[in-house]
Amino acid sequence: MATAKVKIAARLRPRLPGEAQDDAVRVCHSEPADAGGSFTGIAVTNPHDASQVFRFPFTSCYDADATQAAIFEADVRPLVDIAWGGVTVTIFAYGVTSSGKTHTMQGTPADPGVIPRVVEALFAKSASPPLPGRTERAEIAVSYIEIYKDEVYDLLVARENAPKLPVRENGAGTVFVAGLTSAPIESAEAFERVYATATARRSVGATLLNRASSRSHAILTLTTRVTTTAGNGGQTVREGKLNLVDLAGSENNKLTGNDPSRMAESSAINKSLSVLGQVVHALNTGASRIPYRNSKLTRILQDALGGSSVGLLICNLAPGAKFRGDTLNTLNFAVRTKNVENRPVVNERGGSSSFPFSLPPPCSLLFLRLPFLLSSPAKRTRPSLVPRPAARLSAFVGAGAGTSRMSIAGAGAGAEALRGTEKVPPGLSEAEIEARISRMVEAEVKRRLEEERAREREKEREVGPSKDTDSVKEKGKEREKALPPGLSPLLKRHKDLDDELQARLLELERKFERGNGSTKEGTLADVLSPVSKKKTGRAYVALARAHSEKGDLQIALELYKRAETYVPDNVKLKERIIEIEWAVKNGRAFRPSPKRVRAKGKGREKGEGGKEKEKEKERAEEAREMDVDGAHGADADDQMEVDEVESSLTGRAAFAFGFGAELTNTGSKRSLVALSDDAGAGMETPAKRAKTQTKAKARVVVIESEEEDEFVPDAAPRKSRRRVGAAE
Ligand SMILES: Nc1ncnc2c1ncn2[C@@H]1O[C@H](COP(=O)(O)OP(=O)(O)OP(=O)(O)O)[C@@H](O)[C@H]1O
């Protein structure tokens, strides 16, 4: 079956009144490129080094002057034709808050966006005459949901009557929203009325960046069913679908000025976008488990990412340095999404079609005549299409016929192991089933890690004198002895790394030297708990740092990339990788690592010894600065969960970076003070925010006076750092 990659279109919105004019983000159309040839795409000046420009090549790029019609004609209309032919098409608008997603998808009555234009195009198609000798009957229906704080609501139903809808999977593996209404529409005008009423129900709120900011993800689905009757009476039915998705924007809570209730929304938005980034990352790295189930958004969009849909990602960009960090995240997400491959199928029944017929989801077949605009909602019927839990679980653990995406390292055997461990009584809720599955996976991973450790210990016993000593001190000495030359001083300096982390470092170093890490790690990372992933990522970062200190940039790069497998959302890590890649590619020395900027006079130690101590702390804390954060040890799991949530709440953590960006040098300069705008997002309580603001002020002063500081770490204080500080 043919594959189709997700297409990307990038659109830069015009400056809004009050926004500063600068060239930080530019649309380039066939501009001369350094290596000859021409470049079309988006160019962004590196926030940390004005002499570098990141280039993101895209064939479809729209600058601030581009019209809604231009985007529709070039990128959307061809997809309408495809959907009409019986294929599922998903178009989603993605970008930071206030970047123009709703403007692009919805538009205004005077300047309609993608959605009204698609509807108009569908009705134009239904009115066009069929081929000679045939008759054609077209039916179009709409459904419309919003995902608000990870709950699904039907926007075609008045909110007070709209329950949270469950997301289900049918026997064919198709994910659908159970009980969702699907309203037939007879004309573009009828659609306008339904759409206007439904859109007014969408959760919208004011933030500092957008007076009408979407607080939910909205997915409008247009289902088309075209029945063609040939002269001999033979009939074919083609059913296509257009999912038009207006995602809520990732939010930097420093810029949005969100109050606590907005922050709760923001948290849900950023979390689901983070999962979206993880899904794309998992698809790109060929992971055996794609985390679709980690959010309703990704579960519902499953078909669009790695499924049977044709996809278009409209990447909305806000102009200027203020949004530059988010713009880079958006573009890197786009670069990664560009590599996601789908396998579209044509949904056609009857006749002599040579295409495979795939069963459409039950809801889209309903074409319910809905009384929702006219009569009492109590009379509405919501057919339950919920499969029996036991059946779903058996598919989940590999018993079904090819419908399961879930597997753990080692596939079949693991599935067997899981199957044997828990029986699922009928009548369990979805949440209970999920919880059981998580427990089983965790248990299985733990078992495997223990097995692996036992094997390692066995091997060590075989090859040399026993390293099993009673005291932790002696263990440490053994490790230092076993380290490759040049690394022992590193571990000495890293006194604050706990015993477990040191063991990991050693283990990872050995694995790396043996060159057997990569493929296995890809699968391990799939199944490790978030806490374990973070610990492993942190170990890799510390090791990478050691190699970069020795000047082994290539090895350091490799190790940083491995760290990324475990912590794919870590923005600072991605930035580090980009910087080293650039240094390696251009044969340059790697820049000094980012300094932790401290307020003058606070915690700063004088003299050479003080400086050295400070430097050591910086080295030891790099893993934490990389946001591979958290306290150490078994008792720290809660803390790490908190840190993980905090990290996912920052808009910057929400996206998976890719490395499609091409870096070039320019001679442009910019003010270092402006970095404070890009310094990253933090999701803070009011008390924490007050502290952060105080720190941020101090930081700006330091930046002005320390010209060599190019890197500003997140200002938000982290509990793990405080804990380390207390131990020092
Ligand atoms: N291409 C454009 N031309 C003119 N105005 C635009 C354009 N794109 C966006 N805008 C304006 O920018 C503002 C923010 O746009 P919009 O609400 O579409 O952003 P958004 O990405 O949907 O934000 P959020 O995620 O907060 O909902 C609006 O006032 C909108 O009218």
JSON list of N, CA and C in Angstrom, two decimals, residues 340-371:
[
{"chain": "A", "resi": 340, "resn": "VAL", "atom": "N", "xyz": [6.49, 11.91, 9.14]},
{"chain": "A", "resi": 340, "resn": "VAL", "atom": "CA", "xyz": [5.50, 10.88, 9.54]},
{"chain": "A", "resi": 340, "resn": "VAL", "atom": "C", "xyz": [4.81, 10.34, 8.28]},
{"chain": "A", "resi": 341, "resn": "GLU", "atom": "N", "xyz": [4.80, 9.03, 8.19]},
{"chain": "A", "resi": 341, "resn": "GLU", "atom": "CA", "xyz": [4.19, 8.42, 7.00]},
{"chain": "A", "resi": 341, "resn": "GLU", "atom": "C", "xyz": [2.85, 7.80, 7.34]},
{"chain": "A", "resi": 342, "resn": "ASN", "atom": "N", "xyz": [1.87, 8.08, 6.51]},
{"chain": "A", "resi": 342, "resn": "ASN", "atom": "CA", "xyz": [0.56, 7.45, 6.64]},
{"chain": "A", "resi": 342, "resn": "ASN", "atom": "C", "xyz": [0.33, 6.50, 5.47]},
{"chain": "A", "resi": 343, "resn": "ARG", "atom": "N", "xyz": [-0.65, 5.68, 5.63]},
{"chain": "A", "resi": 343, "resn": "ARG", "atom": "CA", "xyz": [-1.02, 4.75, 4.54]},
{"chain": "A", "resi": 343, "resn": "ARG", "atom": "C", "xyz": [-2.49, 4.93, 4.22]},
{"chain": "A", "resi": 344, "resn": "PRO", "atom": "N", "xyz": [-2.76, 5.92, 3.39]},
{"chain": "A", "resi": 344, "resn": "PRO", "atom": "CA", "xyz": [-4.17, 6.23, 3.11]},
{"chain": "A", "resi": 344, "resn": "PRO", "atom": "C", "xyz": [-4.89, 5.08, 2.41]},
{"chain": "A", "resi": 345, "resn": "VAL", "atom": "N", "xyz": [-6.14, 4.92, 2.74]},
{"chain": "A", "resi": 345, "resn": "VAL", "atom": "CA", "xyz": [-6.97, 3.93, 2.04]},
{"chain": "A", "resi": 345, "resn": "VAL", "atom": "C", "xyz": [-8.22, 4.62, 1.51]},
{"chain": "A", "resi": 346, "resn": "VAL", "atom": "N", "xyz": [-8.76, 4.06, 0.45]},
{"chain": "A", "resi": 346, "resn": "VAL", "atom": "CA", "xyz": [-10.01, 4.60, -0.10]},
{"chain": "A", "resi": 346, "resn": "VAL", "atom": "C", "xyz": [-11.16, 3.77, 0.46]},
{"chain": "A", "resi": 347, "resn": "ASN", "atom": "N", "xyz": [-12.10, 4.45, 1.08]},
{"chain": "A", "resi": 347, "resn": "ASN", "atom": "CA", "xyz": [-13.26, 3.74, 1.62]},
{"chain": "A", "resi": 347, "resn": "ASN", "atom": "C", "xyz": [-14.33, 3.65, 0.54]},
{"chain": "A", "resi": 348, "resn": "GLU", "atom": "N", "xyz": [-14.36, 2.53, -0.12]},
{"chain": "A", "resi": 348, "resn": "GLU", "atom": "CA", "xyz": [-15.33, 2.37, -1.22]},
{"chain": "A", "resi": 348, "resn": "GLU", "atom": "C", "xyz": [-15.97, 0.99, -1.11]},
{"chain": "A", "resi": 349, "resn": "ARG", "atom": "N", "xyz": [-17.25, 0.96, -1.27]},
{"chain": "A", "resi": 349, "resn": "ARG", "atom": "CA", "xyz": [-17.96, -0.31, -1.24]},
{"chain": "A", "resi": 349, "resn": "ARG", "atom": "C", "xyz": [-18.70, -0.52, -2.54]},
{"chain": "A", "resi": 350, "resn": "GLY", "atom": "N", "xyz": [-18.84, -1.79, -2.93]},
{"chain": "A", "resi": 350, "resn": "GLY", "atom": "CA", "xyz": [-19.63, -2.12, -4.11]},
{"chain": "A", "resi": 350, "resn": "GLY", "atom": "C", "xyz": [-18.83, -1.90, -5.38]},
{"chain": "A", "resi": 351, "resn": "GLY", "atom": "N", "xyz": [-19.47, -2.13, -6.53]},
{"chain": "A", "resi": 351, "resn": "GLY", "atom": "CA", "xyz": [-18.82, -1.90, -7.82]},
{"chain": "A", "resi": 351, "resn": "GLY", "atom": "C", "xyz": [-17.61, -2.79, -7.99]},
{"chain": "A", "resi": 352, "resn": "SER", "atom": "N", "xyz": [-16.68, -2.31, -8.79]},
{"chain": "A", "resi": 352, "resn": "SER", "atom": "CA", "xyz": [-15.52, -3.14, -9.09]},
{"chain": "A", "resi": 352, "resn": "SER", "atom": "C", "xyz": [-14.24, -2.45, -8.64]},
{"chain": "A", "resi": 353, "resn": "SER", "atom": "N", "xyz": [-14.33, -1.76, -7.51]},
{"chain": "A", "resi": 353, "resn": "SER", "atom": "CA", "xyz": [-13.16, -1.02, -7.05]},
{"chain": "A", "resi": 353, "resn": "SER", "atom": "C", "xyz": [-11.99, -1.95, -6.76]},
{"chain": "A", "resi": 354, "resn": "SER", "atom": "N", "xyz": [-10.84, -1.51, -7.18]},
{"chain": "A", "resi": 354, "resn": "SER", "atom": "CA", "xyz": [-9.66, -2.31, -6.88]},
{"chain": "A", "resi": 354, "resn": "SER", "atom": "C", "xyz": [-9.02, -1.85, -5.57]},
{"chain": "A", "resi": 355, "resn": "PHE", "atom": "N", "xyz": [-9.59, -0.79, -4.97]},
{"chain": "A", "resi": 355, "resn": "PHE", "atom": "CA", "xyz": [-9.02, -0.30, -3.73]},
{"chain": "A", "resi": 355, "resn": "PHE", "atom": "C", "xyz": [-9.45, -1.17, -2.55]},
{"chain": "A", "resi": 356, "resn": "PRO", "atom": "N", "xyz": [-8.64, -1.23, -1.54]},
{"chain": "A", "resi": 356, "resn": "PRO", "atom": "CA", "xyz": [-9.10, -1.97, -0.38]},
{"chain": "A", "resi": 356, "resn": "PRO", "atom": "C", "xyz": [-10.25, -1.25, 0.28]},
{"chain": "A", "resi": 357, "resn": "PHE", "atom": "N", "xyz": [-11.20, -1.99, 0.74]},
{"chain": "A", "resi": 357, "resn": "PHE", "atom": "CA", "xyz": [-12.32, -1.36, 1.44]},
{"chain": "A", "resi": 357, "resn": "PHE", "atom": "C", "xyz": [-12.06, -1.47, 2.94]},
{"chain": "A", "resi": 358, "resn": "SER", "atom": "N", "xyz": [-12.02, -0.33, 3.58]},
{"chain": "A", "resi": 358, "resn": "SER", "atom": "CA", "xyz": [-11.84, -0.40, 5.03]},
{"chain": "A", "resi": 358, "resn": "SER", "atom": "C", "xyz": [-13.09, 0.10, 5.70]},
{"chain": "A", "resi": 359, "resn": "LEU", "atom": "N", "xyz": [-13.46, -0.61, 6.73]},
{"chain": "A", "resi": 359, "resn": "LEU", "atom": "CA", "xyz": [-14.70, -0.28, 7.42]},
{"chain": "A", "resi": 359, "resn": "LEU", "atom": "C", "xyz": [-14.61, 1.08, 8.10]},
{"chain": "A", "resi": 360, "resn": "PRO", "atom": "N", "xyz": [-15.51, 1.99, 7.80]},
{"chain": "A", "resi": 360, "resn": "PRO", "atom": "CA", "xyz": [-15.44, 3.28, 8.47]},
{"chain": "A", "resi": 360, "resn": "PRO", "atom": "C", "xyz": [-15.93, 3.17, 9.90]},
{"chain": "A", "resi": 361, "resn": "PRO", "atom": "N", "xyz": [-15.54, 4.14, 10.73]},
{"chain": "A", "resi": 361, "resn": "PRO", "atom": "CA", "xyz": [-15.98, 4.06, 12.11]},
{"chain": "A", "resi": 361, "resn": "PRO", "atom": "C", "xyz": [-17.49, 4.16, 12.20]},
{"chain": "A", "resi": 362, "resn": "PRO", "atom": "N", "xyz": [-18.08, 3.50, 13.17]},
{"chain": "A", "resi": 362, "resn": "PRO", "atom": "CA", "xyz": [-19.53, 3.42, 13.24]},
{"chain": "A", "resi": 362, "resn": "PRO", "atom": "C", "xyz": [-20.20, 4.78, 13.26]},
{"chain": "A", "resi": 363, "resn": "CYS", "atom": "N", "xyz": [-19.61, 5.73, 13.98]},
{"chain": "A", "resi": 363, "resn": "CYS", "atom": "CA", "xyz": [-20.29, 7.02, 14.12]},
{"chain": "A", "resi": 363, "resn": "CYS", "atom": "C", "xyz": [-20.48, 7.73, 12.80]},
{"chain": "A", "resi": 364, "resn": "SER", "atom": "N", "xyz": [-19.45, 7.61, 11.95]},
{"chain": "A", "resi": 364, "resn": "SER", "atom": "CA", "xyz": [-19.54, 8.37, 10.71]},
{"chain": "A", "resi": 364, "resn": "SER", "atom": "C", "xyz": [-20.59, 7.79, 9.79]},
{"chain": "A", "resi": 365, "resn": "LEU", "atom": "N", "xyz": [-21.06, 6.58, 10.08]},
{"chain": "A", "resi": 365, "resn": "LEU", "atom": "CA", "xyz": [-22.10, 5.98, 9.24]},
{"chain": "A", "resi": 365, "resn": "LEU", "atom": "C", "xyz": [-23.50, 6.37, 9.68]},
{"chain": "A", "resi": 366, "resn": "LEU", "atom": "N", "xyz": [-23.58, 6.99, 10.82]},
{"chain": "A", "resi": 366, "resn": "LEU", "atom": "CA", "xyz": [-24.91, 7.18, 11.39]},
{"chain": "A", "resi": 366, "resn": "LEU", "atom": "C", "xyz": [-25.77, 8.17, 10.62]},
{"chain": "A", "resi": 367, "resn": "PHE", "atom": "N", "xyz": [-25.19, 9.26, 10.25]},
{"chain": "A", "resi": 367, "resn": "PHE", "atom": "CA", "xyz": [-25.94, 10.32, 9.56]},
{"chain": "A", "resi": 367, "resn": "PHE", "atom": "C", "xyz": [-27.27, 10.56, 10.26]},
{"chain": "A", "resi": 368, "resn": "LEU", "atom": "N", "xyz": [-27.18, 10.77, 11.55]},
{"chain": "A", "resi": 368, "resn": "LEU", "atom": "CA", "xyz": [-28.41, 10.92, 12.33]},
{"chain": "A", "resi": 368, "resn": "LEU", "atom": "C", "xyz": [-29.15, 12.18, 11.92]},
{"chain": "A", "resi": 369, "resn": "ARG", "atom": "N", "xyz": [-30.44, 12.06, 11.89]},
{"chain": "A", "resi": 369, "resn": "ARG", "atom": "CA", "xyz": [-31.27, 13.26, 11.71]},
{"chain": "A", "resi": 369, "resn": "ARG", "atom": "C", "xyz": [-31.42, 13.83, 13.11]},
{"chain": "A", "resi": 370, "resn": "LEU", "atom": "N", "xyz": [-30.75, 14.91, 13.38]},
{"chain": "A", "resi": 370, "resn": "LEU", "atom": "CA", "xyz": [-30.69, 15.35, 14.77]},
{"chain": "A", "resi": 370, "resn": "LEU", "atom": "C", "xyz": [-31.71, 16.41, 15.10]},
{"chain": "A", "resi": 371, "resn": "PRO", "atom": "N", "xyz": [-32.34, 16.23, 16.21]},
{"chain": "A", "resi": 371, "resn": "PRO", "atom": "CA", "xyz": [-33.29, 17.24, 16.64]},
{"chain": "A", "resi": 371, "resn": "PRO", "atom": "C", "xyz": [-32.62, 18.32, 17.47]}
]
